[in-house]
Amino acid sequence: MKKIWYVALIFILVLIALKIFINADIPELEVKNTLGGNLTSKEVKFPPKAKTVTIDGVDYLQSQAQVGRFGGVLVASTIGEGPKTFNPFNTKDATSATMAEMMFDGLVSSRPDTGEVIPKLAKNFEISPDGKTYTFHLRHGIKWSDGKPITADDVVFSWNKILLAGLGNTSTRDSVIIEGQLPKVEKVDDYTVKFTTIKPFAPFLRILGAPIAPKHVFEPAVKKGAKYFDSFWSTTTPPKNFVTSGAFKLKEYVPAQRIVFERNPNYYEINLKNEKLPYLDKIIYLIVGDLNNEILKFEAGEIDTIGLRGSNVGRYKKKEAKSDYTIYNIGPDTGTMFVAINLNSRKDAQGKYYVNPKKQAWFNDKNFRYAIDLALDRQNMVNNIANGLASPLFTSESLNSIYLNKKLTKGHPKDINKAKYYLKKSGFYWKNKVLYDKKGNRVEFDLYTNAGNTEREAIGVMVKQDLEDLGMKVNFKPVEFNSLVNKLVNSLDWDLVIMGLTGSPLEPHNGQNVWYSTGSLHLFNQRPDGKPTKRLPWEVQLDKIIDEASLKITFQDRKKLYDQYQQIIYDEKPIIYLYSPTRVTAIRKKFGNIFPSPLAGVAYNLDEIFIK
Amino acid sequence: MNILIYILKRILQTIPLLILVSLISFFIIRLSPVDPLAELKLNPSISKETLQKETQRLGLDKPIYVQYFLWAKAFVQGDLGVCSTGESVAAKLKERIPNTLLLTVIVIFLTWIIGVPLGILAAIRWKTPLDRMLTVLTSIGMAIPSFFFAILLLIFAVKTGWFPVGGLTSYNFNDMNLAAKIWDLTRHLVLPTTVLFTISLAGLQRQMRANLLDVLESDYVKFARAKGLSEFKVIYKHALRNAINPMITMLGFEFASLLSGAALTEYVFQYPGLGRLVLEAVLKSDINLVMASLMMGAVMLIAGNLIADILLIITDPRIRVKGG
């Protein structure tokens, strides 16, 4: 009898403990549904474009944002293992790139509101009327963090000896090869550099935002060869060796804990009172292992800004009124969630088809793809999976892209009858609500995604349900991320896959690895040998448009072509787009000069942000 | 002299064992479908040429057995190789080992200094309310999963604000004076230590209690009592000495867990130790790093057992007689 009392006592203790912890942690569901409307932030007033002001022979960049107070720290976070290198030319992952880009400015950058290319490290630039020559005038008198002047030699060296020489991550080099030729980079005088491409190449101007390295520091490393360069300025390099041009420079890197940047006293930007920016003394990135830990750290006040998703937004929104942070809805982000269909009709080295010929017939049938598209209920996914924090997507360009084809954004609702109509048109028929093709084969295929990604797994379940309404049998198989990549890139033995990729809102040409017929990520019709064989008619068209659009210079000309390209993808549907998540960011109210932008995010102008 | 030969023999025995361990782990890692370049392959901005360069740099273009021999050759020469990011594995391990040791040494010290006396106490006061209470507490300690307990404590830290949420040092650690540094470290260490302490304390206390109870039942203790020795002398001079043997074996295992025992807790608390490093390495199939840590784990286990055996030889005359 006594034992029972002990057990009861412990049970009650546990219950009390749970009650204490869980209290106030369950979001109220009603909040979630009204979020979309509530969150749309007030109209953001961006400061005018930064000007160049010459004081004592130095061409400073003058920020036109409100004058703030100096001092203070901003603590942000990065999820994962932290940077793998601080060498801006070696970065291959987002975290390393963010950290390296903090420290290095490029010749140009983009305006956060319009996406327009504006001079940064350069004072100004001209493009010749034939669109092939870019002349950059550098700022006089600006310095590296160690006090040496930044000159044309640094620019020419960075391009000719590093970027175009194929050191480190060669993706920049590979993207500027036009008809097998690299652009030419020449020094005109100490403060003028000329870039020449053999044909006008539109994406080139933005690519010129690539970091510029200090020649006097990088030259010895470059001379030691590619292998040495790979480990140059790694995470074990003492921070005092870093010589940078950006607003901040590395102060300390503690593996698995944090990265600390301090202000670069030689930075060339000033405020309206001609005081040297940046305002903040330090920027700190805490390295956190996962989302949950990041949220806890934000709640404990250890970090100042956080990207929110899904159910958390509801909880935070509820608390916002009484809290010290503001939540910004920056609109749809560059991420796209989609279902890709494997149109591959090739055989592997052993003479076996990558895709079963019976399935090939379905997947290559446009009506079949239309039926899938029409059967999917995107709004339902947005409401139930993304908690309303997403927008249905029908285009290959993300919704915040400046090249978005606005005619296609409305898309169409789920229409099961129309879907059935398309299937019937191709000779599919139903027997006991089960779908058969005209040869009498039962329609059954696999749907893959990467296991562990709860969002994609949820989408998978919904896609499966929607398609089963059509009588198809869908075997939904979440597999381990690495196995999935192997399937998509090497073994090519998949049917349908749910994936997400991030694009660029400013430069559609970056998507060419996916859309060009020989691209390395041409998922839906991957050519393992990289040769443009057996191109489908619309693939030929896409290739042509991508080539043409890259050679056009004006926005209007390019927009026309990219509209056409989105239209083709919309018509052919090798990839069926589902939705774009909405980006929601919370940042503490104490910071000034915050101008949230769909193109750049919230805390991108670290040089101008200050503590009120 | 005999002991030395014994030690030498044991060390020689470990060599085939290590080879076997390395072979099995290497092939399991490499034959698993984990592709170290998977992330890069799905990044639209990474070109084919970059991918090829990476494949060559990581040696993935060679057959598995060649990869193994290259690794083994370097390992024997004392070179642990570079990890997938190009940093030296030895340097990476070196920056994490002190952190993990700091945590595990504190935990082991605390558990032994508290667990053993509590075990003795419980055995002496067998079946009294004190013993029962300790039993309930240690049962809870044994039953609670470490990650769950760790998460509860993290939430506790967030709600109260008394402790930092994970990590080892605050961001301004390097600008602090010594006293503030120690205070900062202590604040960060309290929660992970609590988790690990609670869990290992339970096992140790139960073990000690059971050992001593066993011994207390034996004839020579009864005899000692009958002889009229004081209870203090019976327990501390006769019973305890014989009850301590299994504890020494346990100490050997504790030695092995010095570097690898706290992985789960480290992960939840974002503690910058070995556990987190190795877990991330496994997920990425960062072969050199994973192999180095596996080999280290194997060596530590073997060494721990060896130390325990040697200690036993020293403390227990019976083993000495048999061995001699």
PDB file of N, CA and C in Angstrom, chain A residues 26-65:
ATOM      1  N   ILE A  26       2.481  26.626 -25.695  1.00  0.00           N
ATOM      2  CA  ILE A  26       1.614  26.129 -26.775  1.00  0.00           C
ATOM      3  C   ILE A  26       0.988  27.319 -27.482  1.00  0.00           C
ATOM      4  N   PRO A  27       1.266  27.481 -28.773  1.00  0.00           N
ATOM      5  CA  PRO A  27       0.724  28.644 -29.477  1.00  0.00           C
ATOM      6  C   PRO A  27      -0.772  28.501 -29.660  1.00  0.00           C
ATOM      7  N   GLU A  28      -1.462  29.615 -29.681  1.00  0.00           N
ATOM      8  CA  GLU A  28      -2.897  29.548 -29.925  1.00  0.00           C
ATOM      9  C   GLU A  28      -3.140  29.494 -31.420  1.00  0.00           C
ATOM     10  N   LEU A  29      -4.008  28.585 -31.790  1.00  0.00           N
ATOM     11  CA  LEU A  29      -4.157  28.322 -33.213  1.00  0.00           C
ATOM     12  C   LEU A  29      -4.740  29.497 -33.975  1.00  0.00           C
ATOM     13  N   GLU A  30      -5.619  30.253 -33.319  1.00  0.00           N
ATOM     14  CA  GLU A  30      -6.272  31.348 -34.051  1.00  0.00           C
ATOM     15  C   GLU A  30      -5.242  32.371 -34.528  1.00  0.00           C
ATOM     16  N   VAL A  31      -4.186  32.538 -33.768  1.00  0.00           N
ATOM     17  CA  VAL A  31      -3.160  33.512 -34.143  1.00  0.00           C
ATOM     18  C   VAL A  31      -2.615  33.175 -35.517  1.00  0.00           C
ATOM     19  N   LYS A  32      -2.351  31.874 -35.688  1.00  0.00           N
ATOM     20  CA  LYS A  32      -1.694  31.413 -36.889  1.00  0.00           C
ATOM     21  C   LYS A  32      -2.431  31.816 -38.167  1.00  0.00           C
ATOM     22  N   ASN A  33      -3.755  31.729 -38.131  1.00  0.00           N
ATOM     23  CA  ASN A  33      -4.490  31.959 -39.362  1.00  0.00           C
ATOM     24  C   ASN A  33      -4.574  33.425 -39.756  1.00  0.00           C
ATOM     25  N   THR A  34      -4.417  34.317 -38.802  1.00  0.00           N
ATOM     26  CA  THR A  34      -4.521  35.724 -39.148  1.00  0.00           C
ATOM     27  C   THR A  34      -3.148  36.322 -39.434  1.00  0.00           C
ATOM     28  N   LEU A  35      -2.122  35.492 -39.291  1.00  0.00           N
ATOM     29  CA  LEU A  35      -0.768  36.021 -39.386  1.00  0.00           C
ATOM     30  C   LEU A  35      -0.483  36.762 -40.674  1.00  0.00           C
ATOM     31  N   GLY A  36      -0.838  36.130 -41.779  1.00  0.00           N
ATOM     32  CA  GLY A  36      -0.499  36.713 -43.062  1.00  0.00           C
ATOM     33  C   GLY A  36      -0.832  38.191 -43.104  1.00  0.00           C
ATOM     34  N   GLY A  37      -2.033  38.541 -42.666  1.00  0.00           N
ATOM     35  CA  GLY A  37      -2.445  39.929 -42.706  1.00  0.00           C
ATOM     36  C   GLY A  37      -1.703  40.795 -41.695  1.00  0.00           C
ATOM     37  N   ASN A  38      -1.630  40.304 -40.475  1.00  0.00           N
ATOM     38  CA  ASN A  38      -1.035  41.101 -39.404  1.00  0.00           C
ATOM     39  C   ASN A  38       0.412  41.477 -39.649  1.00  0.00           C
ATOM     40  N   LEU A  39       1.108  40.547 -40.267  1.00  0.00           N
ATOM     41  CA  LEU A  39       2.547  40.705 -40.311  1.00  0.00           C
ATOM     42  C   LEU A  39       3.027  41.700 -41.343  1.00  0.00           C
ATOM     43  N   THR A  40       2.231  41.905 -42.382  1.00  0.00           N
ATOM     44  CA  THR A  40       2.721  42.760 -43.454  1.00  0.00           C
ATOM     45  C   THR A  40       3.160  44.085 -42.838  1.00  0.00           C
ATOM     46  N   SER A  41       4.438  44.320 -42.905  1.00  0.00           N
ATOM     47  CA  SER A  41       4.992  45.442 -42.155  1.00  0.00           C
ATOM     48  C   SER A  41       4.641  46.748 -42.834  1.00  0.00           C
ATOM     49  N   LYS A  42       4.787  47.800 -42.054  1.00  0.00           N
ATOM     50  CA  LYS A  42       4.505  49.128 -42.607  1.00  0.00           C
ATOM     51  C   LYS A  42       5.464  49.380 -43.765  1.00  0.00           C
ATOM     52  N   GLU A  43       5.075  50.287 -44.595  1.00  0.00           N
ATOM     53  CA  GLU A  43       5.913  50.670 -45.727  1.00  0.00           C
ATOM     54  C   GLU A  43       7.294  51.069 -45.208  1.00  0.00           C
ATOM     55  N   VAL A  44       8.316  50.440 -45.751  1.00  0.00           N
ATOM     56  CA  VAL A  44       9.670  50.761 -45.284  1.00  0.00           C
ATOM     57  C   VAL A  44      10.187  51.941 -46.099  1.00  0.00           C
ATOM     58  N   LYS A  45      10.724  52.920 -45.412  1.00  0.00           N
ATOM     59  CA  LYS A  45      11.306  54.058 -46.148  1.00  0.00           C
ATOM     60  C   LYS A  45      12.804  53.886 -46.234  1.00  0.00           C
ATOM     61  N   PHE A  46      13.272  53.533 -47.405  1.00  0.00           N
ATOM     62  CA  PHE A  46      14.705  53.321 -47.574  1.00  0.00           C
ATOM     63  C   PHE A  46      15.417  54.663 -47.679  1.00  0.00           C
ATOM     64  N   PRO A  47      16.622  54.742 -47.171  1.00  0.00           N
ATOM     65  CA  PRO A  47      17.380  55.980 -47.338  1.00  0.00           C
ATOM     66  C   PRO A  47      17.788  56.120 -48.800  1.00  0.00           C
ATOM     67  N   PRO A  48      18.055  57.341 -49.259  1.00  0.00           N
ATOM     68  CA  PRO A  48      18.497  57.508 -50.647  1.00  0.00           C
ATOM     69  C   PRO A  48      19.825  56.800 -50.871  1.00  0.00           C
ATOM     70  N   LYS A  49      20.159  56.661 -52.138  1.00  0.00           N
ATOM     71  CA  LYS A  49      21.393  55.982 -52.539  1.00  0.00           C
ATOM     72  C   LYS A  49      22.611  56.672 -51.910  1.00  0.00           C
ATOM     73  N   ALA A  50      23.585  55.859 -51.479  1.00  0.00           N
ATOM     74  CA  ALA A  50      24.796  56.430 -50.889  1.00  0.00           C
ATOM     75  C   ALA A  50      25.542  57.253 -51.935  1.00  0.00           C
ATOM     76  N   LYS A  51      26.168  58.352 -51.483  1.00  0.00           N
ATOM     77  CA  LYS A  51      26.881  59.240 -52.401  1.00  0.00           C
ATOM     78  C   LYS A  51      28.376  59.102 -52.196  1.00  0.00           C
ATOM     79  N   THR A  52      29.131  59.611 -53.162  1.00  0.00           N
ATOM     80  CA  THR A  52      30.563  59.682 -52.958  1.00  0.00           C
ATOM     81  C   THR A  52      30.926  61.111 -52.585  1.00  0.00           C
ATOM     82  N   VAL A  53      31.659  61.272 -51.496  1.00  0.00           N
ATOM     83  CA  VAL A  53      32.033  62.586 -51.003  1.00  0.00           C
ATOM     84  C   VAL A  53      33.548  62.613 -50.890  1.00  0.00           C
ATOM     85  N   THR A  54      34.163  63.662 -51.441  1.00  0.00           N
ATOM     86  CA  THR A  54      35.617  63.718 -51.380  1.00  0.00           C
ATOM     87  C   THR A  54      36.051  64.684 -50.286  1.00  0.00           C
ATOM     88  N   ILE A  55      36.784  64.155 -49.308  1.00  0.00           N
ATOM     89  CA  ILE A  55      37.306  64.989 -48.226  1.00  0.00           C
ATOM     90  C   ILE A  55      38.805  64.776 -48.171  1.00  0.00           C
ATOM     91  N   ASP A  56      39.585  65.851 -48.264  1.00  0.00           N
ATOM     92  CA  ASP A  56      41.048  65.760 -48.236  1.00  0.00           C
ATOM     93  C   ASP A  56      41.577  64.724 -49.227  1.00  0.00           C
ATOM     94  N   GLY A  57      40.993  64.688 -50.387  1.00  0.00           N
ATOM     95  CA  GLY A  57      41.503  63.791 -51.425  1.00  0.00           C
ATOM     96  C   GLY A  57      41.076  62.345 -51.279  1.00  0.00           C
ATOM     97  N   VAL A  58      40.251  62.050 -50.279  1.00  0.00           N
ATOM     98  CA  VAL A  58      39.785  60.665 -50.108  1.00  0.00           C
ATOM     99  C   VAL A  58      38.325  60.590 -50.569  1.00  0.00           C
ATOM    100  N   ASP A  59      38.047  59.633 -51.471  1.00  0.00           N
ATOM    101  CA  ASP A  59      36.683  59.488 -51.975  1.00  0.00           C
ATOM    102  C   ASP A  59      35.883  58.581 -51.052  1.00  0.00           C
ATOM    103  N   TYR A  60      35.247  59.160 -50.054  1.00  0.00           N
ATOM    104  CA  TYR A  60      34.456  58.345 -49.128  1.00  0.00           C
ATOM    105  C   TYR A  60      33.102  58.023 -49.731  1.00  0.00           C
ATOM    106  N   LEU A  61      32.546  56.923 -49.268  1.00  0.00           N
ATOM    107  CA  LEU A  61      31.165  56.581 -49.597  1.00  0.00           C
ATOM    108  C   LEU A  61      30.335  57.138 -48.447  1.00  0.00           C
ATOM    109  N   GLN A  62      29.345  57.985 -48.784  1.00  0.00           N
ATOM    110  CA  GLN A  62      28.565  58.573 -47.701  1.00  0.00           C
ATOM    111  C   GLN A  62      27.186  57.942 -47.603  1.00  0.00           C
ATOM    112  N   SER A  63      26.925  57.272 -46.490  1.00  0.00           N
ATOM    113  CA  SER A  63      25.618  56.669 -46.261  1.00  0.00           C
ATOM    114  C   SER A  63      24.607  57.782 -46.029  1.00  0.00           C
ATOM    115  N   GLN A  64      23.428  57.665 -46.623  1.00  0.00           N
ATOM    116  CA  GLN A  64      22.407  58.705 -46.467  1.00  0.00           C
ATOM    117  C   GLN A  64      21.405  58.333 -45.379  1.00  0.00           C
ATOM    118  N   ALA A  65      21.702  57.282 -44.644  1.00  0.00           N
ATOM    119  CA  ALA A  65      20.775  56.861 -43.592  1.00  0.00           C
ATOM    120  C   ALA A  65      20.932  57.776 -42.388  1.00  0.00           C
TER     121      ALA A  65
END
